[in-house]
């Protein structure tokens, strides 16, 4: 076997092992492990960027070091900042949105514009704060003109979000908006059919709700979003997880 073939084989093996680690399976038949049924978004994970487990849970700093000054997709040509994530690296509660926007791109931190201000208020109303939860996006770079991330961009960036989730180990993830919800749950469904109930993502409960930017445009839906968050608060209480602050209402 020549060196090039050995490198290709090693990359393929690492990618397969990472899929099993992420899925929580340690014995499985050969072949693809990603589901391909009708409700799964067919995003292939690029083996060039599969993150090896290296035995045990990786720290957020290790994941950030792996990400580096990322040039894995075309978004690096237009971004100002890599928006990695912010918050408690051991938070039981995590919030995930789609892609960073203009303000996030300028500051290198997720949810810092008007939608971020609303998200902070929502989190604080639950008794938590930006410091005590973890906030991230499905992609780490802003798409030009705030367009939706394209499949190849998601394929190269989702492994890093998956690694963040594995590192943090949240008990509940709040997925904000349809794109983030569908990426996390590997399906294609409207937010109206996803919100208001928990979904399972490899043993982690996921609550889908409206994106704060949508709530700024449609303030009448804030009541529905608060209803979703109250379900999250109740489940955290059932799990014996007490918020660091005092939730309202």
mmCIF file of C-alpha atoms in Angstrom:
data_model
loop_
_atom_site.group_PDB
_atom_site.id
_atom_site.type_symbol
_atom_site.label_atom_id
_atom_site.label_comp_id
_atom_site.label_asym_id
_atom_site.label_seq_id
_atom_site.Cartn_x
_atom_site.Cartn_y
_atom_site.Cartn_z
ATOM 1 C CA UNK A 1 0.000 0.000 0.000
ATOM 2 C CA UNK A 2 1.490 3.338 -1.043
ATOM 3 C CA UNK A 3 1.493 6.338 1.390
ATOM 4 C CA UNK A 4 -1.427 8.078 -0.350
ATOM 5 C CA UNK A 5 -3.644 5.003 0.007
ATOM 6 C CA UNK A 6 -2.664 4.698 3.677
ATOM 7 C CA UNK A 7 -3.625 8.341 4.330
ATOM 8 C CA UNK A 8 -7.009 7.854 2.605
ATOM 9 C CA UNK A 9 -7.684 4.681 4.605
ATOM 10 C CA UNK A 10 -6.754 6.392 7.874
ATOM 11 C CA UNK A 11 -9.075 9.324 7.150
ATOM 12 C CA UNK A 12 -11.961 6.985 6.279
ATOM 13 C CA UNK A 13 -11.413 4.948 9.462
ATOM 14 C CA UNK A 14 -11.312 8.075 11.639
ATOM 15 C CA UNK A 15 -14.513 9.350 10.038
ATOM 16 C CA UNK A 16 -16.284 6.038 10.666
ATOM 17 C CA UNK A 17 -15.108 5.895 14.283
ATOM 18 C CA UNK A 18 -16.239 9.488 14.883
ATOM 19 C CA UNK A 19 -19.711 8.687 13.536
ATOM 20 C CA UNK A 20 -19.985 5.778 15.992
ATOM 21 C CA UNK A 21 -18.721 7.930 18.886
ATOM 22 C CA UNK A 22 -21.181 10.708 18.075
ATOM 23 C CA UNK A 23 -24.052 8.241 17.729
ATOM 24 C CA UNK A 24 -23.080 6.481 20.966
ATOM 25 C CA UNK A 25 -22.623 3.110 19.240
ATOM 26 C CA UNK A 26 -19.524 0.999 19.753
ATOM 27 C CA UNK A 27 -20.497 -2.080 17.750
ATOM 28 C CA UNK A 28 -22.085 -1.684 14.377
ATOM 29 C CA UNK A 29 -21.970 -3.248 10.929
ATOM 30 C CA UNK A 30 -19.805 -1.637 8.293
ATOM 31 C CA UNK A 31 -21.105 1.028 5.976
ATOM 32 C CA UNK A 32 -22.704 4.417 6.482
ATOM 33 C CA UNK A 33 -24.191 5.092 9.890
ATOM 34 C CA UNK A 34 -26.123 8.239 8.985
ATOM 35 C CA UNK A 35 -29.859 7.647 8.684
ATOM 36 C CA UNK A 36 -31.223 8.073 5.172
ATOM 37 C CA UNK A 37 -34.963 7.808 5.673
ATOM 38 C CA UNK A 38 -37.458 10.347 4.380
ATOM 39 C CA UNK A 39 -37.186 12.744 7.314
ATOM 40 C CA UNK A 40 -33.404 13.078 7.438
ATOM 41 C CA UNK A 41 -31.490 15.961 5.915
ATOM 42 C CA UNK A 42 -28.831 14.261 3.736
ATOM 43 C CA UNK A 43 -25.723 16.136 4.862
ATOM 44 C CA UNK A 44 -22.520 14.136 4.390
ATOM 45 C CA UNK A 45 -19.804 14.795 6.973
ATOM 46 C CA UNK A 46 -16.536 15.541 5.201
ATOM 47 C CA UNK A 47 -13.915 12.968 6.361
ATOM 48 C CA UNK A 48 -11.222 15.604 5.881
ATOM 49 C CA UNK A 49 -12.491 17.345 9.038
ATOM 50 C CA UNK A 50 -13.738 14.451 11.150
ATOM 51 C CA UNK A 51 -12.552 15.088 14.705
ATOM 52 C CA UNK A 52 -10.915 12.049 16.352
ATOM 53 C CA UNK A 53 -12.083 11.319 19.885
ATOM 54 C CA UNK A 54 -8.529 10.721 21.190
ATOM 55 C CA UNK A 55 -9.979 8.796 24.098
ATOM 56 C CA UNK A 56 -12.534 10.607 26.216
ATOM 57 C CA UNK A 57 -14.367 13.892 26.022
ATOM 58 C CA UNK A 58 -12.503 16.750 24.366
ATOM 59 C CA UNK A 59 -12.424 20.202 25.906
ATOM 60 C CA UNK A 60 -13.877 23.224 24.151
ATOM 61 C CA UNK A 61 -10.370 24.651 23.916
ATOM 62 C CA UNK A 62 -9.158 21.537 22.117
ATOM 63 C CA UNK A 63 -12.070 21.793 19.699
ATOM 64 C CA UNK A 64 -11.340 25.484 19.127
ATOM 65 C CA UNK A 65 -7.699 24.627 18.484
ATOM 66 C CA UNK A 66 -8.784 22.010 15.939
ATOM 67 C CA UNK A 67 -10.964 24.586 14.230
ATOM 68 C CA UNK A 68 -8.038 26.984 13.982
ATOM 69 C CA UNK A 69 -8.200 29.801 11.440
ATOM 70 C CA UNK A 70 -10.682 27.705 9.505
ATOM 71 C CA UNK A 71 -10.574 27.710 5.681
ATOM 72 C CA UNK A 72 -12.562 24.511 5.175
ATOM 73 C CA UNK A 73 -15.359 26.169 3.202
ATOM 74 C CA UNK A 74 -15.864 29.314 1.141
ATOM 75 C CA UNK A 75 -17.345 31.270 4.061
ATOM 76 C CA UNK A 76 -13.824 32.047 5.255
ATOM 77 C CA UNK A 77 -13.362 34.361 2.281
ATOM 78 C CA UNK A 78 -16.068 36.793 3.457
ATOM 79 C CA UNK A 79 -16.144 36.474 7.254
ATOM 80 C CA UNK A 80 -14.565 38.869 9.731
ATOM 81 C CA UNK A 81 -14.595 36.533 12.734
ATOM 82 C CA UNK A 82 -15.028 32.909 13.658
ATOM 83 C CA UNK A 83 -18.013 32.749 16.021
ATOM 84 C CA UNK A 84 -17.225 29.693 18.126
ATOM 85 C CA UNK A 85 -19.581 29.899 21.096
ATOM 86 C CA UNK A 86 -19.898 31.398 24.563
ATOM 87 C CA UNK A 87 -20.925 30.331 28.049
ATOM 88 C CA UNK A 88 -20.346 27.662 30.666
ATOM 89 C CA UNK A 89 -18.376 24.689 29.261
ATOM 90 C CA UNK A 90 -20.339 22.361 31.570
ATOM 91 C CA UNK A 91 -23.770 23.969 31.142
ATOM 92 C CA UNK A 92 -26.786 21.675 31.478
ATOM 93 C CA UNK A 93 -28.696 23.984 29.117
ATOM 94 C CA UNK A 94 -27.551 24.902 25.607
ATOM 95 C CA UNK A 95 -29.040 27.206 22.964
ATOM 96 C CA UNK A 96 -28.289 26.695 19.263
ATOM 97 C CA UNK A 97 -29.133 29.020 16.401
ATOM 98 C CA UNK A 98 -28.366 28.834 12.721
ATOM 99 C CA UNK A 99 -25.590 31.088 11.376
ATOM 100 C CA UNK A 100 -23.999 34.237 12.836
ATOM 101 C CA UNK A 101 -25.248 37.594 11.582
ATOM 102 C CA UNK A 102 -23.538 40.901 10.952
ATOM 103 C CA UNK A 103 -23.106 41.927 14.596
ATOM 104 C CA UNK A 104 -21.911 38.460 15.577
ATOM 105 C CA UNK A 105 -19.410 38.519 12.707
ATOM 106 C CA UNK A 106 -18.044 41.855 13.947
ATOM 107 C CA UNK A 107 -17.672 40.800 17.578
ATOM 108 C CA UNK A 108 -16.954 37.087 17.237
ATOM 109 C CA UNK A 109 -19.701 36.150 19.714
ATOM 110 C CA UNK A 110 -23.085 34.520 19.022
ATOM 111 C CA UNK A 111 -26.346 36.415 19.469
ATOM 112 C CA UNK A 112 -25.132 39.926 20.259
ATOM 113 C CA UNK A 113 -27.421 41.994 17.986
ATOM 114 C CA UNK A 114 -31.086 42.847 18.661
ATOM 115 C CA UNK A 115 -32.025 39.158 18.497
ATOM 116 C CA UNK A 116 -29.269 38.447 20.995
ATOM 117 C CA UNK A 117 -30.615 41.061 23.385
ATOM 118 C CA UNK A 118 -34.007 39.363 23.251
ATOM 119 C CA UNK A 119 -32.418 35.955 23.759
ATOM 120 C CA UNK A 120 -30.600 37.246 26.843
ATOM 121 C CA UNK A 121 -33.916 38.424 28.280
ATOM 122 C CA UNK A 122 -35.512 35.044 27.558
ATOM 123 C CA UNK A 123 -32.652 33.208 29.243
ATOM 124 C CA UNK A 124 -32.724 35.545 32.239
ATOM 125 C CA UNK A 125 -36.479 35.058 32.573
ATOM 126 C CA UNK A 126 -35.749 31.339 32.943
ATOM 127 C CA UNK A 127 -33.389 32.084 35.830
ATOM 128 C CA UNK A 128 -30.182 31.600 33.827
ATOM 129 C CA UNK A 129 -27.730 33.943 32.091
ATOM 130 C CA UNK A 130 -25.415 34.050 29.101
ATOM 131 C CA UNK A 131 -22.575 32.972 31.418
ATOM 132 C CA UNK A 132 -24.381 29.960 32.883
ATOM 133 C CA UNK A 133 -25.761 28.434 29.659
ATOM 134 C CA UNK A 134 -23.891 27.746 26.420
ATOM 135 C CA UNK A 135 -24.787 29.458 23.138
ATOM 136 C CA UNK A 136 -23.583 28.346 19.700
ATOM 137 C CA UNK A 137 -24.514 28.210 16.024
ATOM 138 C CA UNK A 138 -24.675 25.479 13.398
ATOM 139 C CA UNK A 139 -22.002 27.334 11.393
ATOM 140 C CA UNK A 140 -19.140 29.366 12.807
ATOM 141 C CA UNK A 141 -18.949 31.955 10.027
ATOM 142 C CA UNK A 142 -21.492 34.427 8.683
ATOM 143 C CA UNK A 143 -22.846 33.632 5.204
ATOM 144 C CA UNK A 144 -22.775 36.659 2.876
ATOM 145 C CA UNK A 145 -25.838 38.889 3.207
ATOM 146 C CA UNK A 146 -27.134 36.575 5.963
ATOM 147 C CA UNK A 147 -28.211 33.937 3.446
ATOM 148 C CA UNK A 148 -28.877 30.403 4.675
ATOM 149 C CA UNK A 149 -25.813 28.175 5.015
ATOM 150 C CA UNK A 150 -25.363 25.855 2.052
ATOM 151 C CA UNK A 151 -25.128 22.049 2.405
ATOM 152 C CA UNK A 152 -21.366 21.922 1.824
ATOM 153 C CA UNK A 153 -20.827 24.629 4.451
ATOM 154 C CA UNK A 154 -22.932 22.772 6.990
ATOM 155 C CA UNK A 155 -21.148 19.515 6.195
ATOM 156 C CA UNK A 156 -17.809 21.083 7.073
ATOM 157 C CA UNK A 157 -19.004 22.939 10.171
ATOM 158 C CA UNK A 158 -21.508 20.633 11.888
ATOM 159 C CA UNK A 159 -18.768 18.265 13.153
ATOM 160 C CA UNK A 160 -17.500 21.113 15.313
ATOM 161 C CA UNK A 161 -20.952 21.809 16.772
ATOM 162 C CA UNK A 162 -21.373 18.075 17.388
ATOM 163 C CA UNK A 163 -18.016 18.061 19.166
ATOM 164 C CA UNK A 164 -19.063 21.058 21.279
ATOM 165 C CA UNK A 165 -22.255 19.264 22.303
ATOM 166 C CA UNK A 166 -20.265 16.131 23.195
ATOM 167 C CA UNK A 167 -17.835 18.228 25.247
ATOM 168 C CA UNK A 168 -20.476 20.224 27.130
ATOM 169 C CA UNK A 169 -22.881 17.340 27.662
ATOM 170 C CA UNK A 170 -26.030 19.467 28.078
ATOM 171 C CA UNK A 171 -29.178 17.821 29.386
ATOM 172 C CA UNK A 172 -31.376 20.012 27.172
ATOM 173 C CA UNK A 173 -30.733 21.895 23.928
ATOM 174 C CA UNK A 174 -33.050 24.690 22.842
ATOM 175 C CA UNK A 175 -32.962 24.835 19.031
ATOM 176 C CA UNK A 176 -33.958 28.281 17.823
ATOM 177 C CA UNK A 177 -35.717 28.357 14.480
ATOM 178 C CA UNK A 178 -36.407 25.829 11.767
ATOM 179 C CA UNK A 179 -32.893 25.568 10.231
ATOM 180 C CA UNK A 180 -31.133 24.870 13.521
ATOM 181 C CA UNK A 181 -33.882 22.473 14.598
ATOM 182 C CA UNK A 182 -33.714 20.484 11.392
ATOM 183 C CA UNK A 183 -29.935 20.282 11.497
ATOM 184 C CA UNK A 184 -29.870 19.049 15.068
ATOM 185 C CA UNK A 185 -32.726 16.593 14.582
ATOM 186 C CA UNK A 186 -31.688 15.488 11.069
ATOM 187 C CA UNK A 187 -35.050 16.076 9.472
ATOM 188 C CA UNK A 188 -36.940 18.571 7.343
ATOM 189 C CA UNK A 189 -40.022 19.842 9.133
ATOM 190 C CA UNK A 190 -41.675 23.200 9.838
ATOM 191 C CA UNK A 191 -41.083 24.735 13.232
ATOM 192 C CA UNK A 192 -44.824 24.574 13.917
ATOM 193 C CA UNK A 193 -44.667 20.777 13.910
ATOM 194 C CA UNK A 194 -41.534 20.604 16.054
ATOM 195 C CA UNK A 195 -42.088 23.116 18.851
ATOM 196 C CA UNK A 196 -44.040 22.481 22.034
ATOM 197 C CA UNK A 197 -42.584 19.033 22.767
ATOM 198 C CA UNK A 198 -39.246 17.403 23.376
ATOM 199 C CA UNK A 199 -37.315 15.455 20.785
ATOM 200 C CA UNK A 200 -34.457 13.045 21.391
ATOM 201 C CA UNK A 201 -31.024 13.686 19.917
ATOM 202 C CA UNK A 202 -28.726 10.832 20.900
ATOM 203 C CA UNK A 203 -29.928 10.887 24.473
ATOM 204 C CA UNK A 204 -30.199 14.675 24.772
ATOM 205 C CA UNK A 205 -33.604 16.347 24.918
ATOM 206 C CA UNK A 206 -34.152 19.025 22.266
ATOM 207 C CA UNK A 207 -36.839 21.693 22.446
ATOM 208 C CA UNK A 208 -37.444 23.584 19.218
ATOM 209 C CA UNK A 209 -38.834 27.081 19.424
ATOM 210 C CA UNK A 210 -38.996 30.300 17.432
ATOM 211 C CA UNK A 211 -35.809 32.182 16.647
ATOM 212 C CA UNK A 212 -35.520 35.504 18.531
ATOM 213 C CA UNK A 213 -35.184 37.376 15.207
ATOM 214 C CA UNK A 214 -38.570 35.974 14.187
ATOM 215 C CA UNK A 215 -40.053 37.034 17.515
ATOM 216 C CA UNK A 216 -38.874 40.594 16.883
ATOM 217 C CA UNK A 217 -40.847 40.546 13.625
ATOM 218 C CA UNK A 218 -43.820 38.677 15.092
ATOM 219 C CA UNK A 219 -44.086 39.705 18.761
ATOM 220 C CA UNK A 220 -47.442 37.948 19.128
ATOM 221 C CA UNK A 221 -45.542 34.628 19.037
ATOM 222 C CA UNK A 222 -43.521 35.464 22.150
ATOM 223 C CA UNK A 223 -46.234 33.820 24.258
ATOM 224 C CA UNK A 224 -45.733 30.561 22.342
ATOM 225 C CA UNK A 225 -41.971 30.748 22.732
ATOM 226 C CA UNK A 226 -42.344 31.335 26.471
ATOM 227 C CA UNK A 227 -44.601 28.302 26.641
ATOM 228 C CA UNK A 228 -41.809 26.230 25.076
ATOM 229 C CA UNK A 229 -39.273 27.599 27.534
ATOM 230 C CA UNK A 230 -41.533 26.831 30.485
ATOM 231 C CA UNK A 231 -41.504 23.195 29.364
ATOM 232 C CA UNK A 232 -37.707 23.356 29.424
ATOM 233 C CA UNK A 233 -37.774 24.856 32.932
ATOM 234 C CA UNK A 234 -40.124 22.141 34.147
ATOM 235 C CA UNK A 235 -37.965 19.367 32.710
ATOM 236 C CA UNK A 236 -34.821 20.822 34.248
ATOM 237 C CA UNK A 237 -36.626 20.916 37.601
ATOM 238 C CA UNK A 238 -37.682 17.301 37.128
ATOM 239 C CA UNK A 239 -34.039 16.410 36.508
ATOM 240 C CA UNK A 240 -33.082 18.162 39.735
ATOM 241 C CA UNK A 241 -31.243 20.996 37.978
ATOM 242 C CA UNK A 242 -31.781 24.323 39.724
ATOM 243 C CA UNK A 243 -31.195 27.570 37.776
ATOM 244 C CA UNK A 244 -28.603 29.903 39.270
ATOM 245 C CA UNK A 245 -31.190 32.734 39.333
ATOM 246 C CA UNK A 246 -34.883 32.927 40.086
ATOM 247 C CA UNK A 247 -37.116 32.350 37.046
ATOM 248 C CA UNK A 248 -40.097 34.582 36.408
ATOM 249 C CA UNK A 249 -43.672 33.388 36.067
#
